[in-house]
């Protein structure tokens, strides 16, 4: 479905190397897939904050000055916010499926005053690069059962081998 949408756009372009932001944003299903990829495998594993003032919760109080850590992958898999959280389902980001979802349930680039200042640029670059790859290549995994995730400042795969087969 992503390839079909991307192909329809690229086949109308005279210069396939110069895609505009408006054109890349017109790929609605592809945009849903990118969001679902970022929910499913968040690029940043954890964010930390200092508690600015006492926060009184139902069963405890977070005191001012305490360190608070949010494990983004765990948040993105909470059944409270996500139906079938371990299923890849891009349509979950359609407006009708997002109604009532807490806006902080999806934070691949953090959120609030200390969110990633480059998230808009990163999202555009990601979409443009991935769209070009999908347009030009069929991608196959090689030995996908051995893939591991390295949890560093930014998560990345280890032992991930891909075959890129030209579509031309």
PDB file of C-alpha atoms in Angstrom:
ATOM      1  CA  UNK A   1       0.000   0.000   0.000  1.00  0.00           C
ATOM      2  CA  UNK A   2       2.878   2.373   0.817  1.00  0.00           C
ATOM      3  CA  UNK A   3       4.656   1.512  -2.418  1.00  0.00           C
ATOM      4  CA  UNK A   4       1.506   2.091  -4.470  1.00  0.00           C
ATOM      5  CA  UNK A   5       0.987   5.531  -2.918  1.00  0.00           C
ATOM      6  CA  UNK A   6       4.656   6.479  -3.325  1.00  0.00           C
ATOM      7  CA  UNK A   7       4.756   5.181  -6.916  1.00  0.00           C
ATOM      8  CA  UNK A   8       1.669   7.204  -7.843  1.00  0.00           C
ATOM      9  CA  UNK A   9       3.401  10.367  -6.635  1.00  0.00           C
ATOM     10  CA  UNK A  10       6.863   9.650  -8.077  1.00  0.00           C
ATOM     11  CA  UNK A  11       5.475   8.626 -11.463  1.00  0.00           C
ATOM     12  CA  UNK A  12       4.000  12.137 -11.837  1.00  0.00           C
ATOM     13  CA  UNK A  13       7.319  13.887 -11.074  1.00  0.00           C
ATOM     14  CA  UNK A  14       9.666  15.041 -13.809  1.00  0.00           C
ATOM     15  CA  UNK A  15      12.580  15.356 -11.366  1.00  0.00           C
ATOM     16  CA  UNK A  16      12.371  12.488  -8.900  1.00  0.00           C
ATOM     17  CA  UNK A  17      15.363  13.847  -6.956  1.00  0.00           C
ATOM     18  CA  UNK A  18      13.592  17.053  -5.949  1.00  0.00           C
ATOM     19  CA  UNK A  19      10.546  16.277  -3.860  1.00  0.00           C
ATOM     20  CA  UNK A  20       8.857  19.110  -2.008  1.00  0.00           C
ATOM     21  CA  UNK A  21       7.650  18.966   1.561  1.00  0.00           C
ATOM     22  CA  UNK A  22       4.117  19.461   0.271  1.00  0.00           C
ATOM     23  CA  UNK A  23       4.461  16.450  -2.023  1.00  0.00           C
ATOM     24  CA  UNK A  24       5.911  14.199   0.676  1.00  0.00           C
ATOM     25  CA  UNK A  25       3.151  15.289   3.079  1.00  0.00           C
ATOM     26  CA  UNK A  26       0.536  14.288   0.491  1.00  0.00           C
ATOM     27  CA  UNK A  27       1.503  10.637   1.098  1.00  0.00           C
ATOM     28  CA  UNK A  28      -1.126  10.110   3.779  1.00  0.00           C
ATOM     29  CA  UNK A  29      -0.930   6.324   4.249  1.00  0.00           C
ATOM     30  CA  UNK A  30       2.865   6.448   4.127  1.00  0.00           C
ATOM     31  CA  UNK A  31       2.743   9.092   6.899  1.00  0.00           C
ATOM     32  CA  UNK A  32       0.616   6.748   9.018  1.00  0.00           C
ATOM     33  CA  UNK A  33       3.172   3.963   8.473  1.00  0.00           C
ATOM     34  CA  UNK A  34       6.053   6.223   9.543  1.00  0.00           C
ATOM     35  CA  UNK A  35       4.164   7.151  12.724  1.00  0.00           C
ATOM     36  CA  UNK A  36       3.448   3.497  13.444  1.00  0.00           C
ATOM     37  CA  UNK A  37       7.110   2.599  12.899  1.00  0.00           C
ATOM     38  CA  UNK A  38       8.118   5.305  15.385  1.00  0.00           C
ATOM     39  CA  UNK A  39       5.528   4.031  17.859  1.00  0.00           C
ATOM     40  CA  UNK A  40       6.515   0.417  17.377  1.00  0.00           C
ATOM     41  CA  UNK A  41      10.277   1.017  17.636  1.00  0.00           C
ATOM     42  CA  UNK A  42      10.912   4.421  19.130  1.00  0.00           C
ATOM     43  CA  UNK A  43      14.270   5.935  18.129  1.00  0.00           C
ATOM     44  CA  UNK A  44      14.891   7.240  21.659  1.00  0.00           C
ATOM     45  CA  UNK A  45      14.524   4.645  24.420  1.00  0.00           C
ATOM     46  CA  UNK A  46      14.158   6.842  27.481  1.00  0.00           C
ATOM     47  CA  UNK A  47      13.799  10.477  28.485  1.00  0.00           C
ATOM     48  CA  UNK A  48      14.541  11.960  31.869  1.00  0.00           C
ATOM     49  CA  UNK A  49      13.199  14.977  33.693  1.00  0.00           C
ATOM     50  CA  UNK A  50      13.659  16.621  37.082  1.00  0.00           C
ATOM     51  CA  UNK A  51      10.439  17.156  38.986  1.00  0.00           C
ATOM     52  CA  UNK A  52      10.014  20.961  39.291  1.00  0.00           C
ATOM     53  CA  UNK A  53       7.522  20.868  42.151  1.00  0.00           C
ATOM     54  CA  UNK A  54       5.870  18.176  44.240  1.00  0.00           C
ATOM     55  CA  UNK A  55       3.427  16.111  42.204  1.00  0.00           C
ATOM     56  CA  UNK A  56       0.716  14.341  44.187  1.00  0.00           C
ATOM     57  CA  UNK A  57      -0.487  11.147  42.551  1.00  0.00           C
ATOM     58  CA  UNK A  58      -3.152   8.716  43.738  1.00  0.00           C
ATOM     59  CA  UNK A  59      -0.740   6.444  45.659  1.00  0.00           C
ATOM     60  CA  UNK A  60       2.396   8.538  46.109  1.00  0.00           C
ATOM     61  CA  UNK A  61       4.042  11.916  45.801  1.00  0.00           C
ATOM     62  CA  UNK A  62       6.914  12.715  43.461  1.00  0.00           C
ATOM     63  CA  UNK A  63       8.995  15.214  45.411  1.00  0.00           C
ATOM     64  CA  UNK A  64      10.510  18.331  43.898  1.00  0.00           C
ATOM     65  CA  UNK A  65      14.008  17.601  42.571  1.00  0.00           C
ATOM     66  CA  UNK A  66      13.386  13.884  42.014  1.00  0.00           C
ATOM     67  CA  UNK A  67      14.471  12.313  38.748  1.00  0.00           C
ATOM     68  CA  UNK A  68      11.668  11.012  36.571  1.00  0.00           C
ATOM     69  CA  UNK A  69      12.326   8.664  33.641  1.00  0.00           C
ATOM     70  CA  UNK A  70       9.892   7.736  30.904  1.00  0.00           C
ATOM     71  CA  UNK A  71      10.572   4.573  28.915  1.00  0.00           C
ATOM     72  CA  UNK A  72       9.089   5.551  25.589  1.00  0.00           C
ATOM     73  CA  UNK A  73       8.803   2.027  24.158  1.00  0.00           C
ATOM     74  CA  UNK A  74       6.850   0.947  27.251  1.00  0.00           C
ATOM     75  CA  UNK A  75       4.541   3.960  26.953  1.00  0.00           C
ATOM     76  CA  UNK A  76       3.958   3.168  23.283  1.00  0.00           C
ATOM     77  CA  UNK A  77       2.861  -0.371  24.178  1.00  0.00           C
ATOM     78  CA  UNK A  78       0.302   0.486  26.895  1.00  0.00           C
ATOM     79  CA  UNK A  79      -3.065  -1.147  26.199  1.00  0.00           C
ATOM     80  CA  UNK A  80      -4.653   1.782  28.009  1.00  0.00           C
ATOM     81  CA  UNK A  81      -3.768   3.937  24.962  1.00  0.00           C
ATOM     82  CA  UNK A  82      -3.238   1.442  22.146  1.00  0.00           C
ATOM     83  CA  UNK A  83      -5.550  -1.319  20.943  1.00  0.00           C
ATOM     84  CA  UNK A  84      -3.402  -4.407  20.216  1.00  0.00           C
ATOM     85  CA  UNK A  85      -0.168  -2.520  20.967  1.00  0.00           C
ATOM     86  CA  UNK A  86       2.113  -5.282  19.639  1.00  0.00           C
ATOM     87  CA  UNK A  87       0.373  -5.342  16.240  1.00  0.00           C
ATOM     88  CA  UNK A  88       1.646  -3.120  13.433  1.00  0.00           C
ATOM     89  CA  UNK A  89      -1.488  -1.189  12.449  1.00  0.00           C
ATOM     90  CA  UNK A  90      -0.885   2.226  10.824  1.00  0.00           C
ATOM     91  CA  UNK A  91      -4.604   3.009  10.743  1.00  0.00           C
ATOM     92  CA  UNK A  92      -4.493   3.554  14.505  1.00  0.00           C
ATOM     93  CA  UNK A  93      -3.295   7.091  13.657  1.00  0.00           C
ATOM     94  CA  UNK A  94      -6.325   7.965  11.553  1.00  0.00           C
ATOM     95  CA  UNK A  95      -8.333  10.755  13.236  1.00  0.00           C
ATOM     96  CA  UNK A  96     -11.297   8.476  13.934  1.00  0.00           C
ATOM     97  CA  UNK A  97      -9.020   5.963  15.691  1.00  0.00           C
ATOM     98  CA  UNK A  98      -7.121   8.625  17.646  1.00  0.00           C
ATOM     99  CA  UNK A  99     -10.142  10.314  19.233  1.00  0.00           C
ATOM    100  CA  UNK A 100      -9.788  10.561  22.987  1.00  0.00           C
ATOM    101  CA  UNK A 101      -6.184   9.299  23.055  1.00  0.00           C
ATOM    102  CA  UNK A 102      -4.000  11.226  25.452  1.00  0.00           C
ATOM    103  CA  UNK A 103      -1.728  13.498  23.372  1.00  0.00           C
ATOM    104  CA  UNK A 104       1.240  12.353  25.485  1.00  0.00           C
ATOM    105  CA  UNK A 105       0.664   8.663  24.703  1.00  0.00           C
ATOM    106  CA  UNK A 106       2.758   9.067  21.529  1.00  0.00           C
ATOM    107  CA  UNK A 107       6.074  10.833  22.073  1.00  0.00           C
ATOM    108  CA  UNK A 108       8.766   9.384  19.774  1.00  0.00           C
ATOM    109  CA  UNK A 109      10.693  12.663  19.988  1.00  0.00           C
ATOM    110  CA  UNK A 110       9.716  13.516  23.583  1.00  0.00           C
ATOM    111  CA  UNK A 111       7.139  16.227  24.258  1.00  0.00           C
ATOM    112  CA  UNK A 112       6.548  19.509  25.995  1.00  0.00           C
ATOM    113  CA  UNK A 113       9.072  22.281  26.504  1.00  0.00           C
ATOM    114  CA  UNK A 114      12.047  19.923  26.219  1.00  0.00           C
ATOM    115  CA  UNK A 115      11.036  18.023  23.117  1.00  0.00           C
ATOM    116  CA  UNK A 116      13.413  17.417  20.221  1.00  0.00           C
ATOM    117  CA  UNK A 117      13.987  20.704  18.409  1.00  0.00           C
ATOM    118  CA  UNK A 118      14.797  18.795  15.236  1.00  0.00           C
ATOM    119  CA  UNK A 119      11.713  16.572  15.146  1.00  0.00           C
ATOM    120  CA  UNK A 120      10.006  18.326  12.216  1.00  0.00           C
ATOM    121  CA  UNK A 121      13.205  18.323  10.160  1.00  0.00           C
ATOM    122  CA  UNK A 122      13.942  14.701  11.136  1.00  0.00           C
ATOM    123  CA  UNK A 123      10.423  13.617  10.165  1.00  0.00           C
ATOM    124  CA  UNK A 124      10.642  15.285   6.750  1.00  0.00           C
ATOM    125  CA  UNK A 125      14.115  13.853   6.078  1.00  0.00           C
ATOM    126  CA  UNK A 126      12.975  10.398   7.194  1.00  0.00           C
ATOM    127  CA  UNK A 127       9.930  10.463   4.919  1.00  0.00           C
ATOM    128  CA  UNK A 128      11.906  11.725   1.923  1.00  0.00           C
ATOM    129  CA  UNK A 129      14.711   9.191   2.313  1.00  0.00           C
ATOM    130  CA  UNK A 130      12.455   6.208   2.996  1.00  0.00           C
ATOM    131  CA  UNK A 131      10.066   7.146   0.168  1.00  0.00           C
ATOM    132  CA  UNK A 132      12.977   7.215  -2.308  1.00  0.00           C
ATOM    133  CA  UNK A 133      14.252   3.864  -1.074  1.00  0.00           C
ATOM    134  CA  UNK A 134      10.791   2.264  -1.268  1.00  0.00           C
ATOM    135  CA  UNK A 135      10.244   3.702  -4.759  1.00  0.00           C
ATOM    136  CA  UNK A 136      13.541   2.337  -6.071  1.00  0.00           C
ATOM    137  CA  UNK A 137      13.938  -0.933  -4.187  1.00  0.00           C
ATOM    138  CA  UNK A 138      12.185  -4.004  -2.895  1.00  0.00           C
ATOM    139  CA  UNK A 139      13.683  -4.687   0.527  1.00  0.00           C
ATOM    140  CA  UNK A 140      14.121  -8.108   2.075  1.00  0.00           C
ATOM    141  CA  UNK A 141      15.498  -9.012   5.466  1.00  0.00           C
ATOM    142  CA  UNK A 142      18.223 -11.615   5.739  1.00  0.00           C
ATOM    143  CA  UNK A 143      18.127 -13.806   8.827  1.00  0.00           C
ATOM    144  CA  UNK A 144      15.688 -11.547  10.666  1.00  0.00           C
ATOM    145  CA  UNK A 145      15.585 -13.810  13.732  1.00  0.00           C
ATOM    146  CA  UNK A 146      19.074 -12.662  14.773  1.00  0.00           C
ATOM    147  CA  UNK A 147      18.284  -8.935  14.849  1.00  0.00           C
ATOM    148  CA  UNK A 148      18.881  -7.307  18.210  1.00  0.00           C
ATOM    149  CA  UNK A 149      18.363  -3.755  19.395  1.00  0.00           C
ATOM    150  CA  UNK A 150      21.217  -1.748  20.803  1.00  0.00           C
ATOM    151  CA  UNK A 151      19.836   0.567  23.434  1.00  0.00           C
ATOM    152  CA  UNK A 152      22.082   3.626  23.404  1.00  0.00           C
ATOM    153  CA  UNK A 153      21.198   7.308  23.278  1.00  0.00           C
ATOM    154  CA  UNK A 154      19.432   6.445  20.031  1.00  0.00           C
ATOM    155  CA  UNK A 155      18.262   2.873  19.505  1.00  0.00           C
ATOM    156  CA  UNK A 156      19.613   1.006  16.523  1.00  0.00           C
ATOM    157  CA  UNK A 157      19.589  -2.554  15.260  1.00  0.00           C
ATOM    158  CA  UNK A 158      22.502  -4.947  15.493  1.00  0.00           C
ATOM    159  CA  UNK A 159      22.872  -7.871  13.098  1.00  0.00           C
ATOM    160  CA  UNK A 160      20.323  -6.392  10.696  1.00  0.00           C
ATOM    161  CA  UNK A 161      21.089  -7.340   7.135  1.00  0.00           C
ATOM    162  CA  UNK A 162      18.936  -6.188   4.250  1.00  0.00           C
ATOM    163  CA  UNK A 163      18.815  -6.987   0.531  1.00  0.00           C
ATOM    164  CA  UNK A 164      17.943  -4.108  -1.772  1.00  0.00           C
ATOM    165  CA  UNK A 165      16.497  -5.395  -5.055  1.00  0.00           C
ATOM    166  CA  UNK A 166      16.087  -2.819  -7.809  1.00  0.00           C
ATOM    167  CA  UNK A 167      12.484  -2.284  -8.897  1.00  0.00           C
ATOM    168  CA  UNK A 168      13.602  -1.192 -12.384  1.00  0.00           C
TER     169      UNK A 168
END
